[in-house]
Short mmCIF file of C-alpha atoms in Angstrom, two decimals:
data_model
loop_
_atom_site.label_atom_id
_atom_site.label_comp_id
_atom_site.label_asym_id
_atom_site.label_seq_id
_atom_site.Cartn_x
_atom_site.Cartn_y
_atom_site.Cartn_z
CA MET A 1 -19.91 58.55 54.01
CA ARG A 2 -21.94 55.94 55.87
CA LYS A 3 -25.31 54.92 54.48
CA THR A 4 -28.38 55.66 56.62
CA PHE A 5 -31.35 53.30 56.47
CA TYR A 6 -35.00 54.12 57.36
CA LYS A 7 -38.09 51.97 57.76
CA TYR A 8 -41.70 53.16 57.44
CA ASN A 9 -43.83 52.66 60.59
CA PRO A 10 -47.55 52.62 59.72
CA ALA A 11 -48.55 53.08 63.36
CA THR A 12 -46.94 56.51 63.52
CA ALA A 13 -47.19 57.20 59.80
CA SER A 14 -43.52 58.16 59.80
CA TYR A 15 -40.08 56.85 58.79
CA GLU A 16 -37.91 55.64 61.61
CA ARG A 17 -34.17 55.24 61.41
CA VAL A 18 -32.90 51.62 61.39
CA TYR A 19 -29.73 50.76 63.17
CA PRO A 20 -28.23 47.42 61.75
CA SER A 21 -26.62 45.01 64.13
CA ARG A 22 -22.88 44.27 64.13
CA ALA A 23 -23.49 40.85 62.50
CA GLN A 24 -25.51 42.48 59.75
CA ARG A 25 -22.78 45.00 59.13
CA TRP A 26 -20.11 42.26 58.97
CA TRP A 27 -22.27 40.23 56.59
CA ALA A 28 -22.72 43.23 54.30
CA VAL A 29 -18.96 43.78 54.21
CA ALA A 30 -18.26 40.07 53.57
CA ARG A 31 -20.83 39.99 50.76
CA GLN A 32 -19.25 42.96 49.04
CA PHE A 33 -15.77 41.44 49.45
CA ALA A 34 -16.93 38.11 47.96
CA TRP A 35 -18.45 39.87 44.98
CA GLY A 36 -15.21 41.74 44.41
CA VAL A 37 -13.10 38.57 44.59
CA SER A 38 -15.47 36.71 42.22
CA ILE A 39 -15.39 39.49 39.66
CA GLY A 40 -11.59 39.65 39.91
CA LEU A 41 -11.22 35.90 39.39
CA ALA A 42 -13.58 35.97 36.44
CA VAL A 43 -11.56 38.75 34.80
CA PHE A 44 -8.28 36.87 35.48
CA VAL A 45 -9.60 33.60 34.02
CA ALA A 46 -10.92 35.39 30.95
CA LEU A 47 -7.57 37.08 30.39
CA TYR A 48 -5.67 33.83 31.04
CA PHE A 49 -7.53 31.84 28.38
CA THR A 50 -7.77 34.73 25.94
CA PHE A 51 -4.23 36.08 25.97
CA ASP A 52 -0.84 34.26 26.22
CA PHE A 53 1.61 35.68 28.65
CA PRO A 54 5.13 35.90 27.15
CA ARG A 55 6.69 33.16 29.28
CA GLU A 56 3.68 30.88 28.94
CA LYS A 57 3.65 31.35 25.17
CA GLU A 58 7.37 30.53 25.00
CA LEU A 59 6.89 27.33 27.04
CA ARG A 60 3.92 26.23 24.94
CA ILE A 61 5.85 26.67 21.67
CA GLU A 62 8.85 24.82 23.13
CA ASN A 63 6.59 21.96 24.22
CA GLU A 64 5.07 21.72 20.74
CA HIS A 65 8.55 21.56 19.19
CA LEU A 66 9.63 18.84 21.61
CA HIS A 67 6.49 16.81 20.88
CA ALA A 68 7.07 17.13 17.12
CA ARG A 69 10.73 16.13 17.52
CA LEU A 70 9.78 13.08 19.57
CA ALA A 71 7.24 12.06 16.94
CA GLN A 72 9.91 12.45 14.24
CA LEU A 73 12.34 10.30 16.25
CA GLY A 74 9.62 7.68 16.58
CA ARG A 75 9.14 7.59 12.81
CA GLN A 76 12.89 7.39 12.22
CA ALA A 77 13.08 4.51 14.70
CA ASP A 78 10.28 2.74 12.78
CA GLU A 79 12.22 3.16 9.52
CA ALA A 80 15.44 1.90 11.10
CA MET A 81 13.64 -1.15 12.53
CA ALA A 82 12.17 -1.90 9.09
CA VAL A 83 15.70 -1.84 7.63
CA MET A 84 16.91 -4.15 10.38
CA GLU A 85 14.00 -6.53 9.75
CA ASP A 86 15.02 -6.66 6.08
CA ILE A 87 18.65 -7.34 7.03
CA ALA A 88 17.51 -10.07 9.43
CA ALA A 89 15.44 -11.68 6.65
CA ARG A 90 18.43 -11.66 4.30
CA ASP A 91 20.61 -13.00 7.07
CA ASN A 92 18.34 -16.03 7.59
CA ASN A 93 17.25 -16.61 4.00
CA PHE A 94 20.47 -15.82 2.16
CA TYR A 95 23.67 -15.57 4.19
CA ARG A 96 22.88 -18.49 6.49
CA VAL A 97 21.52 -20.56 3.60
CA MET A 98 24.79 -19.90 1.82
CA MET A 99 26.69 -21.24 4.83
CA GLN A 100 24.18 -24.06 5.36
CA ALA A 101 23.69 -22.73 8.88
CA ASP A 102 20.44 -22.81 10.81
CA PRO A 103 18.47 -19.54 10.76
CA MET A 104 18.57 -17.42 13.88
CA THR A 105 15.29 -17.91 15.72
CA PRO A 106 13.22 -14.92 16.91
CA ALA A 107 13.86 -16.06 20.50
CA ALA A 108 17.61 -15.73 19.95
CA ARG A 109 17.39 -12.54 17.93
CA TYR A 110 15.14 -10.79 20.46
CA ALA A 111 16.43 -12.40 23.66
CA GLY A 112 15.40 -10.36 26.69
CA LEU A 113 13.05 -8.19 24.69
CA GLU A 114 9.36 -8.83 24.17
CA ARG A 115 8.57 -8.56 20.46
CA GLN A 116 5.79 -6.06 20.15
CA SER A 117 5.27 -3.19 17.77
CA SER A 118 3.44 0.03 18.50
CA HIS A 119 1.52 1.58 15.65
CA ALA A 120 -0.25 4.22 17.72
CA ARG A 121 -0.35 7.64 16.11
CA ALA A 122 2.25 9.91 17.67
CA ASP A 123 -0.12 12.85 17.75
CA SER A 124 -2.59 10.83 19.82
CA LEU A 125 -0.10 10.10 22.61
CA GLY A 126 0.64 12.21 25.63
CA ASP A 127 4.17 13.37 26.30
CA ASP A 128 4.97 10.59 28.79
CA ALA A 129 3.46 7.89 26.57
CA LEU A 130 5.31 9.22 23.52
CA VAL A 131 8.65 9.24 25.35
CA ASN A 132 8.05 5.66 26.54
CA ALA A 133 7.06 4.51 23.03
CA VAL A 134 10.18 6.02 21.45
CA GLY A 135 12.32 4.54 24.22
CA ALA A 136 10.84 1.07 23.63
CA LYS A 137 11.54 1.33 19.90
CA LEU A 138 15.14 2.35 20.52
CA ASP A 139 15.58 -0.56 22.95
CA ARG A 140 14.31 -2.97 20.33
CA LEU A 141 16.53 -1.42 17.64
CA ASP A 142 19.51 -1.77 19.97
CA HIS A 143 18.73 -5.50 20.41
CA GLN A 144 18.35 -5.94 16.65
CA VAL A 145 21.70 -4.30 15.91
CA TYR A 146 23.49 -6.30 18.61
CA ALA A 147 21.99 -9.60 17.44
CA GLN A 148 22.87 -8.84 13.81
CA ILE A 149 26.48 -7.99 14.71
CA LYS A 150 26.76 -11.32 16.54
CA SER A 151 25.28 -13.10 13.53
CA PHE A 152 27.73 -11.43 11.13
CA ASP A 153 30.61 -12.38 13.44
CA PHE A 154 29.41 -15.99 13.27
CA LEU A 155 29.14 -15.87 9.46
CA TYR A 156 32.59 -14.30 9.17
CA ASP A 157 34.08 -17.18 11.15
CA GLN A 158 32.15 -19.66 9.02
CA ALA A 159 33.44 -18.04 5.84
CA HIS A 160 37.04 -18.54 6.95
CA LEU A 161 36.34 -22.12 7.94
CA GLN A 162 34.56 -22.90 4.66
CA ARG A 163 36.66 -21.18 1.98
CA ASP A 164 36.74 -24.30 -0.19
CA ARG A 165 32.98 -24.69 0.06
CA ILE A 166 32.45 -21.05 -0.92
CA ASP A 167 34.70 -21.55 -3.97
CA HIS A 168 32.46 -24.43 -5.09
CA MET A 169 28.99 -23.10 -4.38
CA PRO A 170 27.05 -21.20 -7.10
CA ALA A 171 27.77 -17.50 -6.71
CA ILE A 172 27.50 -15.66 -10.06
CA GLN A 173 25.02 -15.22 -12.90
CA PRO A 174 25.35 -17.88 -15.62
CA VAL A 175 24.86 -15.20 -18.30
CA SER A 176 26.81 -11.94 -18.36
CA GLU A 177 24.75 -8.93 -17.36
CA SER A 178 25.84 -7.16 -20.54
CA LYS A 179 24.39 -9.98 -22.68
CA LEU A 180 21.12 -10.22 -20.79
CA ARG A 181 18.08 -8.97 -22.71
CA GLN A 182 15.64 -9.38 -19.84
CA MET A 183 14.66 -11.54 -16.92
CA ALA A 184 12.03 -13.69 -18.64
CA SER A 185 10.83 -15.47 -15.53
CA GLY A 186 11.72 -15.85 -11.90
CA TYR A 187 11.42 -18.72 -9.44
CA GLY A 188 8.00 -19.87 -8.23
CA TYR A 189 4.54 -20.58 -9.58
CA ARG A 190 4.07 -19.37 -13.16
CA ARG A 191 1.73 -19.98 -16.09
CA ASP A 192 3.02 -22.68 -18.47
CA PRO A 193 3.47 -21.07 -21.93
CA ILE A 194 2.46 -24.23 -23.79
CA TYR A 195 -0.15 -25.97 -21.63
CA GLY A 196 -1.58 -22.80 -20.04
CA THR A 197 -1.67 -24.36 -16.57
CA SER A 198 -0.06 -23.08 -13.39
CA ARG A 199 3.09 -24.90 -12.40
CA PHE A 200 6.12 -24.39 -10.20
CA HIS A 201 9.08 -22.95 -12.09
CA GLU A 202 12.17 -24.41 -10.42
CA GLY A 203 14.71 -21.96 -11.83
CA MET A 204 15.16 -18.64 -13.62
CA ASP A 205 14.94 -17.91 -17.36
CA PHE A 206 17.51 -15.53 -18.88
CA SER A 207 16.46 -14.23 -22.29
CA SER A 208 19.57 -13.81 -24.49
CA PRO A 209 20.47 -14.28 -28.18
CA ILE A 210 21.42 -17.74 -29.40
CA GLY A 211 25.17 -18.23 -28.99
CA THR A 212 25.47 -16.07 -25.84
CA PRO A 213 28.18 -17.61 -23.58
CA VAL A 214 26.98 -19.58 -20.55
CA TYR A 215 29.33 -19.78 -17.55
CA ALA A 216 29.71 -22.23 -14.68
CA THR A 217 28.66 -20.47 -11.49
CA GLY A 218 31.07 -22.31 -9.18
CA LYS A 219 33.80 -24.94 -9.14
CA GLY A 220 32.56 -28.44 -9.82
CA ILE A 221 32.46 -31.57 -11.96
CA VAL A 222 30.23 -31.98 -15.01
CA VAL A 223 27.96 -34.95 -14.23
CA PHE A 224 25.68 -34.67 -17.27
CA ALA A 225 26.18 -33.14 -20.72
CA GLY A 226 23.64 -34.08 -23.34
CA TRP A 227 19.99 -34.16 -24.34
CA LYS A 228 17.27 -34.47 -21.73
CA SER A 229 13.54 -34.42 -22.42
CA GLY A 230 12.03 -31.00 -21.77
CA TYR A 231 15.42 -29.44 -20.99
CA GLY A 232 16.87 -29.90 -24.49
CA ASN A 233 20.65 -29.69 -24.42
CA LEU A 234 21.47 -29.76 -20.71
CA ILE A 235 24.58 -29.48 -18.56
CA GLU A 236 24.56 -30.50 -14.89
CA VAL A 237 27.45 -29.52 -12.64
CA ASP A 238 27.98 -31.12 -9.23
CA HIS A 239 29.70 -28.55 -7.02
CA GLY A 240 29.97 -30.77 -3.97
CA TYR A 241 28.62 -29.72 -0.60
CA ASN A 242 25.18 -30.90 -1.83
CA TYR A 243 24.97 -28.27 -4.61
CA VAL A 244 24.08 -29.02 -8.25
CA THR A 245 23.36 -26.50 -11.03
CA ARG A 246 21.53 -27.05 -14.31
CA TYR A 247 21.92 -25.12 -17.59
CA ALA A 248 19.18 -25.97 -20.10
CA HIS A 249 18.02 -25.31 -23.71
CA LEU A 250 21.61 -24.81 -24.87
CA SER A 251 22.51 -24.45 -28.54
CA LYS A 252 26.01 -25.77 -27.85
CA ILE A 253 27.55 -27.89 -25.10
CA GLY A 254 31.22 -27.09 -24.54
CA VAL A 255 32.15 -29.61 -21.82
CA LYS A 256 32.14 -33.35 -21.28
CA GLU A 257 30.94 -35.50 -18.43
CA GLY A 258 33.61 -35.86 -15.76
CA GLN A 259 35.28 -32.59 -16.70
CA ALA A 260 36.29 -30.21 -13.90
CA VAL A 261 35.18 -26.61 -14.35
CA ASP A 262 35.94 -23.37 -12.52
CA ARG A 263 33.64 -20.54 -11.63
CA GLY A 264 33.34 -18.18 -14.61
CA GLU A 265 34.48 -20.78 -17.16
CA GLN A 266 32.38 -20.96 -20.33
CA ILE A 267 30.60 -24.30 -20.59
CA GLY A 268 28.07 -23.73 -23.37
CA GLU A 269 25.94 -21.27 -25.35
CA VAL A 270 22.36 -20.04 -25.02
CA GLY A 271 19.92 -21.82 -27.33
CA ASN A 272 16.29 -22.71 -27.97
CA THR A 273 16.28 -26.51 -27.67
CA GLY A 274 13.79 -28.77 -25.91
CA LYS A 275 10.52 -27.38 -24.53
CA SER A 276 11.26 -23.73 -25.22
CA THR A 277 9.35 -20.84 -26.73
CA GLY A 278 12.33 -18.61 -27.47
CA PRO A 279 16.13 -18.27 -27.07
CA HIS A 280 16.97 -18.32 -23.38
CA LEU A 281 18.87 -20.10 -20.63
CA HIS A 282 16.93 -21.99 -17.98
CA TYR A 283 19.12 -22.05 -14.85
CA GLU A 284 18.54 -24.05 -11.68
CA VAL A 285 20.29 -24.28 -8.32
CA ARG A 286 19.54 -27.42 -6.30
CA LEU A 287 20.57 -28.11 -2.71
CA ARG A 288 20.19 -31.72 -1.56
CA ASP A 289 18.21 -32.20 -4.79
CA GLN A 290 15.70 -29.54 -3.73
CA PRO A 291 15.24 -26.50 -6.01
CA GLN A 292 16.46 -23.22 -4.58
CA ASN A 293 15.69 -19.66 -5.65
CA PRO A 294 18.72 -18.79 -7.84
CA VAL A 295 18.35 -15.11 -7.03
CA ASN A 296 19.98 -15.89 -3.68
CA TYR A 297 23.17 -17.05 -5.41
CA TYR A 298 24.47 -14.04 -7.34
CA PHE A 299 26.47 -12.42 -4.57
CA TYR A 300 29.89 -12.49 -6.28
CA ASP A 301 29.30 -10.46 -9.41
CA LEU A 302 26.40 -8.10 -8.58
CA THR A 303 26.54 -4.83 -6.69
CA PRO A 304 23.91 -4.34 -3.96
CA GLU A 305 21.99 -2.09 -6.38
CA GLU A 306 22.13 -4.70 -9.18
CA TYR A 307 21.15 -7.41 -6.70
CA ASP A 308 18.06 -5.46 -5.57
CA GLU A 309 17.12 -4.84 -9.20
CA MET A 310 17.55 -8.57 -9.95
CA ILE A 311 15.19 -9.44 -7.07
CA ARG A 312 12.64 -6.91 -8.33
CA GLN A 313 12.77 -8.30 -11.86
CA ALA A 314 12.60 -11.90 -10.67
CA GLU A 315 9.52 -11.18 -8.54
CA ASN A 316 7.71 -9.34 -11.32
CA ALA A 317 8.75 -11.48 -14.31
CA GLY A 318 5.98 -13.85 -15.28
CA HIS A 319 6.83 -14.89 -18.85
CA VAL A 320 7.96 -18.51 -18.57
CA MET A 321 9.79 -19.59 -21.72
CA ASP A 322 9.94 -23.36 -21.07
#
């Protein structure tokens, strides 16, 4: 039913019928159509943001799972890189020192890869940025593994070329693990037990009962066996290849100067002689007459677990006994 419109005419005091033009009729239709479309869009938008459609909900959950998995992979890559960094540190500071080889420089270890670490929170990254970050970490890890394999290949060749040197270099504990009471002090700056001042402790102190056997840690020649101020009864063994070891505060010396000794051969007994505050063995490793951290020279008779425990004790031990 079509609407009829009237307009009041004051001149005739009557209502007269109004006939709208075609343009007015089209405009009225367009206005009603626009209102309908607007209301429809508003309802659609409200439903879209209020309710999840089944397929949309499935895609959203899948995207959340993928994002969480990528973040987990990123964390695992971080952990793997930390392990590789530790292996690289041991490679330079232990294995290559053992072979008297130059450390591998960062330029060689990370050739072709810019060294940069990303510590951005995974949940703050967009999908593309997170994928790129994980990819960069995996690329770096791949370089680390490849460089370490090449380094181990080099060390393996060096080990075959230097078998005699390895037989002579210090490589075991001077006191049996079963006889060891505790690690009294490690290598580094410690408080002097007598003078109370800070000084550099050039070896490691093994607390053991008097009479505990002391063993040579590598093949060598005894170059000193006697009393030395501060050290008490002291044995020095020259292992060749620029290595010398010292065994101090002994209660008994069982070798003579000029005597050849083998690794694991008993050369004396733990004592409390010289500048000492209790029964223990003070043990030093010197390379080119420079003190070395002995903890790096126990690789023949300690398991990886025992070696890690030895490092932990040496770092935390602060009771110097000489």
